[in-house]
Short mmCIF file of C-alpha atoms and ligand atoms in Angstrom, two decimals:
data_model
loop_
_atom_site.label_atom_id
_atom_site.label_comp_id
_atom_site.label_asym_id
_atom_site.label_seq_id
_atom_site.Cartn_x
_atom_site.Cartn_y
_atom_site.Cartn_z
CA UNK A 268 4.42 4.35 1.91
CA UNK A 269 3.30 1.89 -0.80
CA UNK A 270 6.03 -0.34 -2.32
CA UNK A 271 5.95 -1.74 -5.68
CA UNK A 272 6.17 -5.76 -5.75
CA UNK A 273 7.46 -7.60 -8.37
CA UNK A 274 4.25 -8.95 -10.48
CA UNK A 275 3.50 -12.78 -9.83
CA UNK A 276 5.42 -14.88 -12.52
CA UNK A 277 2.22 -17.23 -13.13
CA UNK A 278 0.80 -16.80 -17.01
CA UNK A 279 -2.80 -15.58 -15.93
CA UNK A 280 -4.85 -16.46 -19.25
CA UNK A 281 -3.11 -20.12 -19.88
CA UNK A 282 -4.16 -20.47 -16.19
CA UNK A 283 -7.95 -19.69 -17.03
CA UNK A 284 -7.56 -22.60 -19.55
CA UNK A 285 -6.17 -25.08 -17.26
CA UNK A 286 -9.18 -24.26 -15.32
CA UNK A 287 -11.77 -24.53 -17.77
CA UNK A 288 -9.99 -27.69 -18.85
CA UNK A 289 -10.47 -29.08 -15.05
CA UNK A 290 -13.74 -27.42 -14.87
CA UNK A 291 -14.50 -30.31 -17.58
CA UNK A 292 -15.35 -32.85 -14.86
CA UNK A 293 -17.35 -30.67 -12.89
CA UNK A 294 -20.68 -29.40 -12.51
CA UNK A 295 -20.55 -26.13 -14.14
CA UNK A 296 -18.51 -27.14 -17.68
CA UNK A 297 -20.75 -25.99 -20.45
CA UNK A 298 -21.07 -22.69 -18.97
CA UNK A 299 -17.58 -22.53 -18.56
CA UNK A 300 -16.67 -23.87 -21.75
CA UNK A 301 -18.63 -21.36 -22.84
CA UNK A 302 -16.77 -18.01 -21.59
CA UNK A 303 -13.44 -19.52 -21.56
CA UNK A 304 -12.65 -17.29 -24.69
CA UNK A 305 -14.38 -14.11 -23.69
CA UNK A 306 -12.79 -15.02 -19.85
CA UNK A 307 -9.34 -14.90 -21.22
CA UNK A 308 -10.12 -11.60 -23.15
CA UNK A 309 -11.42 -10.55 -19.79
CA UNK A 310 -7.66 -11.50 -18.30
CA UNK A 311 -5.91 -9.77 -20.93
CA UNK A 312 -8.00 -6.70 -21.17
CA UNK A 313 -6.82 -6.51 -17.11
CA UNK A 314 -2.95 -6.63 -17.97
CA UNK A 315 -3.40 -4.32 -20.76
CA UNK A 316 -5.41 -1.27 -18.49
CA UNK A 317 -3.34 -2.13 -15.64
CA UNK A 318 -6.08 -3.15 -13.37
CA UNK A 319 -7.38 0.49 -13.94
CA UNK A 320 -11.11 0.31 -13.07
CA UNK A 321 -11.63 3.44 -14.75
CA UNK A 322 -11.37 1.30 -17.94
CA UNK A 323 -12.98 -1.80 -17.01
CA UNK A 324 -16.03 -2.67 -15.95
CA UNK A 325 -17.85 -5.44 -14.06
CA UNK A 326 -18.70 -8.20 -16.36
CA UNK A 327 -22.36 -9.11 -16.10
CA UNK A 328 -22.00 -12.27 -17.38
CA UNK A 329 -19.55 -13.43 -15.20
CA UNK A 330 -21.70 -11.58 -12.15
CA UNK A 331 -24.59 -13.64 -12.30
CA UNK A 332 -22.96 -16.67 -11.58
CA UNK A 333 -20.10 -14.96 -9.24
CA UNK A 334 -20.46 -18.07 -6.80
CA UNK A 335 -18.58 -19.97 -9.51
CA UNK A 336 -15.79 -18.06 -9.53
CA UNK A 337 -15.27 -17.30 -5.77
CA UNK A 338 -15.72 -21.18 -5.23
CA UNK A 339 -12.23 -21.32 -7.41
CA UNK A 340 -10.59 -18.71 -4.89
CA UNK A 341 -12.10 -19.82 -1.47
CA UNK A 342 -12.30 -23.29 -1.62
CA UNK A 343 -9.81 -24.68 -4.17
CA UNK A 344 -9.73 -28.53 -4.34
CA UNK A 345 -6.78 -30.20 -3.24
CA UNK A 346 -5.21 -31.02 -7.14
CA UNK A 347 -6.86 -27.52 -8.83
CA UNK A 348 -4.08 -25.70 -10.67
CA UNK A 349 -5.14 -22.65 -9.23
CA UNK A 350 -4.21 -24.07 -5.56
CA UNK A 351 -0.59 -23.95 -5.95
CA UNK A 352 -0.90 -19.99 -7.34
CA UNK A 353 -2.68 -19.11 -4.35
CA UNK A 354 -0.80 -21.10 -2.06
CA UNK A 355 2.42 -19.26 -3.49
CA UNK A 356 0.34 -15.44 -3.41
CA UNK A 357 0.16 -16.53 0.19
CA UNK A 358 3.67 -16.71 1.36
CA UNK A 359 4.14 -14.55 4.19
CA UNK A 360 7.66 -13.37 2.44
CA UNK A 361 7.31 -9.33 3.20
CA UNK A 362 8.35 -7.00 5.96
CA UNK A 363 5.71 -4.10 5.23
CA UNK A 364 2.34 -4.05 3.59
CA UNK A 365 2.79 -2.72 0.19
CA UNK A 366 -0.33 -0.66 0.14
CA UNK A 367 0.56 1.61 3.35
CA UNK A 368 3.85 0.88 3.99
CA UNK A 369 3.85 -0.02 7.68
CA UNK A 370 6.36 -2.64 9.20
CA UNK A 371 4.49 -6.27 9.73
CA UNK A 372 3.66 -8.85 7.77
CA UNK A 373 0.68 -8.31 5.78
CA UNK A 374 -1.92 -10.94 6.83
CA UNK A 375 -4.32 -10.98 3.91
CA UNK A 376 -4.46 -11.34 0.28
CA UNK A 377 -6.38 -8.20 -1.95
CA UNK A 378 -7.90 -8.19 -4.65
CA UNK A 379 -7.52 -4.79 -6.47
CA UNK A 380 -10.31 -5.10 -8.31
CA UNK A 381 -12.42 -6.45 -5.73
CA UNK A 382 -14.08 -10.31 -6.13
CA UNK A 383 -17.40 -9.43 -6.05
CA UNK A 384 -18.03 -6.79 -8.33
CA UNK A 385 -15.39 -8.51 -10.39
CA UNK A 386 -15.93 -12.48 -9.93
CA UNK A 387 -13.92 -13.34 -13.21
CA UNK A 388 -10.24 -11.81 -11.79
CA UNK A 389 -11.10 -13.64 -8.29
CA UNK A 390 -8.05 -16.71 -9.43
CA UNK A 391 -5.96 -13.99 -11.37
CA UNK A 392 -2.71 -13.30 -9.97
CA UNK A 393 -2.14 -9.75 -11.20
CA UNK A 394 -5.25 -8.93 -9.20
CA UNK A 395 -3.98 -10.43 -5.48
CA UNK A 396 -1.77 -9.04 -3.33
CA UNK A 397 -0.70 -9.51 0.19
CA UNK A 398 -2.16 -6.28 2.19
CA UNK A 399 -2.29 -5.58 6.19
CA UNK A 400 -5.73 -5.87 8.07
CA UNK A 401 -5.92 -2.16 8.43
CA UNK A 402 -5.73 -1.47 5.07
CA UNK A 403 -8.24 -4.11 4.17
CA UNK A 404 -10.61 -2.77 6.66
CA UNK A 405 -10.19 0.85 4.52
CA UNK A 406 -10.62 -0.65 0.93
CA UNK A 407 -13.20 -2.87 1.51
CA UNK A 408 -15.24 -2.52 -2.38
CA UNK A 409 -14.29 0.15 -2.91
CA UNK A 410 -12.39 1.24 -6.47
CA UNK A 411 -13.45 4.63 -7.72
CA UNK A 412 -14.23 8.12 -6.32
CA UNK A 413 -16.98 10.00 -6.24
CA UNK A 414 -16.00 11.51 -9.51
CA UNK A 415 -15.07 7.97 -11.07
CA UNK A 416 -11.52 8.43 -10.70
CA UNK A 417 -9.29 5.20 -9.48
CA UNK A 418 -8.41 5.14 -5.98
CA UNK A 419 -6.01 3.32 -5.11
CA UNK A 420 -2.41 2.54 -6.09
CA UNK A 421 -1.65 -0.99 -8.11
CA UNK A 422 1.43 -2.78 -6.57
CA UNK A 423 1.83 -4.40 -10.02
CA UNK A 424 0.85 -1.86 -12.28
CA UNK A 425 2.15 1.82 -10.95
CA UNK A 426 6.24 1.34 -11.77
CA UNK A 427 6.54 4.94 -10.61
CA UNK A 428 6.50 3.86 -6.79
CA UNK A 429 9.94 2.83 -7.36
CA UNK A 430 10.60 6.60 -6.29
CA UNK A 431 9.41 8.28 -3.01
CA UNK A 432 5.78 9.43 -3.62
CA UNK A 433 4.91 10.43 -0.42
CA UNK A 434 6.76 13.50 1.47
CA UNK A 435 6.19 14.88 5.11
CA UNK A 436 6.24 17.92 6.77
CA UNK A 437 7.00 18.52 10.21
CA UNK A 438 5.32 21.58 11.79
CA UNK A 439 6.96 24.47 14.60
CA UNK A 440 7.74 24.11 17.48
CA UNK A 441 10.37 21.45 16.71
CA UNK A 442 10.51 20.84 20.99
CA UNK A 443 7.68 18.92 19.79
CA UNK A 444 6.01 19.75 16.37
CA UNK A 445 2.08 20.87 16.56
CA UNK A 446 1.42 19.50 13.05
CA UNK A 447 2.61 16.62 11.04
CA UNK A 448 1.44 16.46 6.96
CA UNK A 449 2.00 13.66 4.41
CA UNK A 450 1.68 14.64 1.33
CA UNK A 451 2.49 13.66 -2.63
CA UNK A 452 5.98 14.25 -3.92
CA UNK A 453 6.25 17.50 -6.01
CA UNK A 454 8.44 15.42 -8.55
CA UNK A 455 5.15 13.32 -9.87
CA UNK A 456 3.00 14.35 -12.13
CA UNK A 457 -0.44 16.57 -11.06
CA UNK A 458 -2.52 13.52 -12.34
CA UNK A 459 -0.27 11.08 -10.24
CA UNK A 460 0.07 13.33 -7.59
CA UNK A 461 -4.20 13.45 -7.25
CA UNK A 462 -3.63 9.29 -7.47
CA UNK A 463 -1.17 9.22 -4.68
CA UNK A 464 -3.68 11.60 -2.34
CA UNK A 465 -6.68 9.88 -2.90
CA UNK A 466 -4.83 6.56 -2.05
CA UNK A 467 -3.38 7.75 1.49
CA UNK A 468 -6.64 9.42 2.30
CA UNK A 469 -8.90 6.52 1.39
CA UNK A 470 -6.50 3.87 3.38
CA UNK A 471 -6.11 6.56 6.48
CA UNK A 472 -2.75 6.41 6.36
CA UNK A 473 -2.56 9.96 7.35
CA UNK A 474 -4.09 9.14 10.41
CA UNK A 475 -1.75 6.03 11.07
CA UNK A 476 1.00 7.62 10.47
CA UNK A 477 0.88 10.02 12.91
CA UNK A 478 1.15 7.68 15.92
CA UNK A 479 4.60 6.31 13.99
CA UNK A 480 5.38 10.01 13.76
CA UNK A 481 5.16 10.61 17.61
CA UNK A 482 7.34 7.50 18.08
CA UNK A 483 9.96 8.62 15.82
CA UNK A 484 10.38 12.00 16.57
CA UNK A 485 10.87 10.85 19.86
CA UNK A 486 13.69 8.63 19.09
CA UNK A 487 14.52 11.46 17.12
CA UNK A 488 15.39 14.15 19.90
CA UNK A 489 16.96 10.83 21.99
CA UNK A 490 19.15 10.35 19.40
CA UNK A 491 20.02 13.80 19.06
CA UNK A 492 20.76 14.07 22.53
CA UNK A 493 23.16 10.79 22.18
CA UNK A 494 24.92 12.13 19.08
CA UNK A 495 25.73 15.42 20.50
CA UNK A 496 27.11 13.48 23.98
CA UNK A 497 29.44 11.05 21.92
CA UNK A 498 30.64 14.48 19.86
CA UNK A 499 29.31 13.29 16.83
CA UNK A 500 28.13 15.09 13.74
CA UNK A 501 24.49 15.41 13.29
CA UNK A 502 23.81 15.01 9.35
CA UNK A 503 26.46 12.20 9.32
CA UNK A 504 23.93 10.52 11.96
CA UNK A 505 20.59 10.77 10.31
CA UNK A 506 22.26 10.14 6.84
CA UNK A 507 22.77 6.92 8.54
CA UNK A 508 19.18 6.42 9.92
CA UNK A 509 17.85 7.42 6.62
CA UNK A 510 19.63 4.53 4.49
CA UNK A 511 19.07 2.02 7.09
CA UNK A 512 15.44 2.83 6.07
CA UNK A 513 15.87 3.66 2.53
CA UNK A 514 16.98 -0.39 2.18
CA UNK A 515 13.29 -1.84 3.10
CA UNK A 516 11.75 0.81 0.65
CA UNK A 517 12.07 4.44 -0.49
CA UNK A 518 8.29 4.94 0.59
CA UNK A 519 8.74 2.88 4.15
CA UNK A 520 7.64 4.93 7.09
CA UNK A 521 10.91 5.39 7.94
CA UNK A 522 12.82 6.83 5.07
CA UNK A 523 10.04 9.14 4.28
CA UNK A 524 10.40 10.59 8.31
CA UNK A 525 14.03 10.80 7.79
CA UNK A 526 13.89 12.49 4.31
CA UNK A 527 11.92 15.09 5.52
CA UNK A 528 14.25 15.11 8.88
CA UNK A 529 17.09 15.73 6.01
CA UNK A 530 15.28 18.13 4.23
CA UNK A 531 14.75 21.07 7.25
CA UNK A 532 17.75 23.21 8.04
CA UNK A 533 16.18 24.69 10.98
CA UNK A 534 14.89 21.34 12.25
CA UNK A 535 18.76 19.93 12.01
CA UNK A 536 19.88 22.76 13.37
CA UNK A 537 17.44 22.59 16.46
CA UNK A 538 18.45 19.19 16.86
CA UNK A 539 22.42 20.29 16.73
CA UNK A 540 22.21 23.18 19.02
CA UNK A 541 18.39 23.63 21.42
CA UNK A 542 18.30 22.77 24.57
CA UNK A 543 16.43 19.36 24.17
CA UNK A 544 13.95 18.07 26.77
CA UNK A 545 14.05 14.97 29.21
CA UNK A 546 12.05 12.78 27.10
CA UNK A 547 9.80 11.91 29.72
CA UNK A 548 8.63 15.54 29.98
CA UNK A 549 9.00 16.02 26.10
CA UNK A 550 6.56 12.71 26.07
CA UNK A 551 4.10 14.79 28.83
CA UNK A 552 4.35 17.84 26.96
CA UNK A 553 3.11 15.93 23.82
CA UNK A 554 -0.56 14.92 24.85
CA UNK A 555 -2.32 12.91 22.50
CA UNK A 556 -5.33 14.84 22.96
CA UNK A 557 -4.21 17.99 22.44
CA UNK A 558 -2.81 16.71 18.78
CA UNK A 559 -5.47 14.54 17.89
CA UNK A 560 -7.92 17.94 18.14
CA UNK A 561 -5.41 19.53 15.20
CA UNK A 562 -5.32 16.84 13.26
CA UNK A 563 -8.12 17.54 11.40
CA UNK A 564 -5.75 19.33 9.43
CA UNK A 565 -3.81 16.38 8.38
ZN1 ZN B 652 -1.39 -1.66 4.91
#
């Protein structure tokens, strides 16, 4: 569901004094001259919390003049050192959006801690990642609950996504299941587990996922169907499926569906022995509408 990325190999604070340095020329250099120390400390005190926003807090310094800094990010002159860092954050390189998980290429660039509340990390690499529209469109400014608690994940930061954090259940009937639920893995911590929720519920990827969920459980009983033709074994199949998914990400969409596929004796064992529908009427059978009204569940 969320994939940690490799951090960005760029040295954050020497960058903030290559820009002060070309910042020298321009317009604005006394005042930054003037935070260049207190901006690095700024750029440090980021790698050292992690990004966690329960730690830091909006710098009102660097506020005040936060057209300054998101001049640097959005329009970058042609031989600024922070173009090339940007250009390279940029790359459309990745198969999934890191903060949800879903296939595609993500089409924008994040900032965790987001560039308005927090002009100063608007150029910092640690801070930008790529992310999918959808997910934008969720996170928005957001950073913190209600209750001042972070929400959401850091690709950089959070080294325990190298393991699955999300799980799924698949609810009865398994002819086709009247309840789907993501939820954290029972392996991580309560505190991390309370991290991993309020991450999938603030991006909606509850909600998203269950229109990948119809898809693939249809596929599912197809499959089924075409193992048990060629006189195949079952398990053997969908250990298969799972580690064809398992080598984009442990949390991709797929691997977690399989994992939980793996996980259910009685869902295996429906899939090895039931009579299994024509998918066309299984598809019927399956209204949207009549899932979407117990989803509220999810
Ligand atoms: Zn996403």
């Amino acid at each position: 569901m969320v994939t940690r990325l490799h951090p960005p190999t760029v040295d954050d604070v020497i960058l903030i004094d290559d820009v002060v340095d070309q910042r020298q020329q321009g317009r604005n250099s006394a005042y930054f001259e003037r935070i260049r120390t207190p901006w690095k400390m700024r750029i440090r005190n980021y790698i050292r919390a992690c990004g966690n926003p329960e730690v830091l807090v909006p710098w009102a310094d660097a506020v005040k003049f936060k057209t300054r800094f998101l001049t640097l990010y959005n329009s970058p002159k042609l031989n600024s050192v922070q173009k090339p860092v940007l250009e390279k954050l940029r790359e459309r390189t990745l198969q999934m959006c890191p903060a949800c998980g879903e296939d595609g290429t993500p089409n924008t660039l994040d900032h965790y801690l987001p560039k308005n509340s927090f002009p100063d990390f608007s150029i910092t690499a640690v801070n930008l990642s790529p992310m999918c529209d959808k997910c934008q469109g969720k996170k928005l400014e957001k950073v913190l609950s209600n209750d001042g608690e972070r929400l959401f994940l850091h690709p950089y930061f959070d080294e325990f996504l190298d393991q699955q954090v999300i799980n799924l259940r698949i609810g009865e009937p398994y002819s086709a299941p009247e309840s789907m639920e993501l939820y954290p893995s029972e392996a991580l911590s309560q505190e991390l587990q309370e991290l991993v929720f309020r991450h999938i519920t603030s991006l909606g990827i509850n909600i998203r996922y269950y229109h990948f969920f119809r898809e693939q459980y249809t596929h599912l009983l197809g499959s089924a169907a075409d193992i048990r033709d060629a006189g195949l074994e079952m398990r053997q199949q969908l250990v298969l499926f799972r580690n064809k998914a398992r080598r984009k990400s442990v949390n991709s969409w797929g691997h977690i569906f399989y994992e939980s596929v793996l996980a259910n004796e009685e869902l295996i064992l429906h899939l090895e022995t039931a009579e299994l529908p024509e998918l066309e009427a299984w598809a019927q059978a399956y209204k949207e509408e009549a899932f979407a009204e117990r989803r509220g569940a999810v």
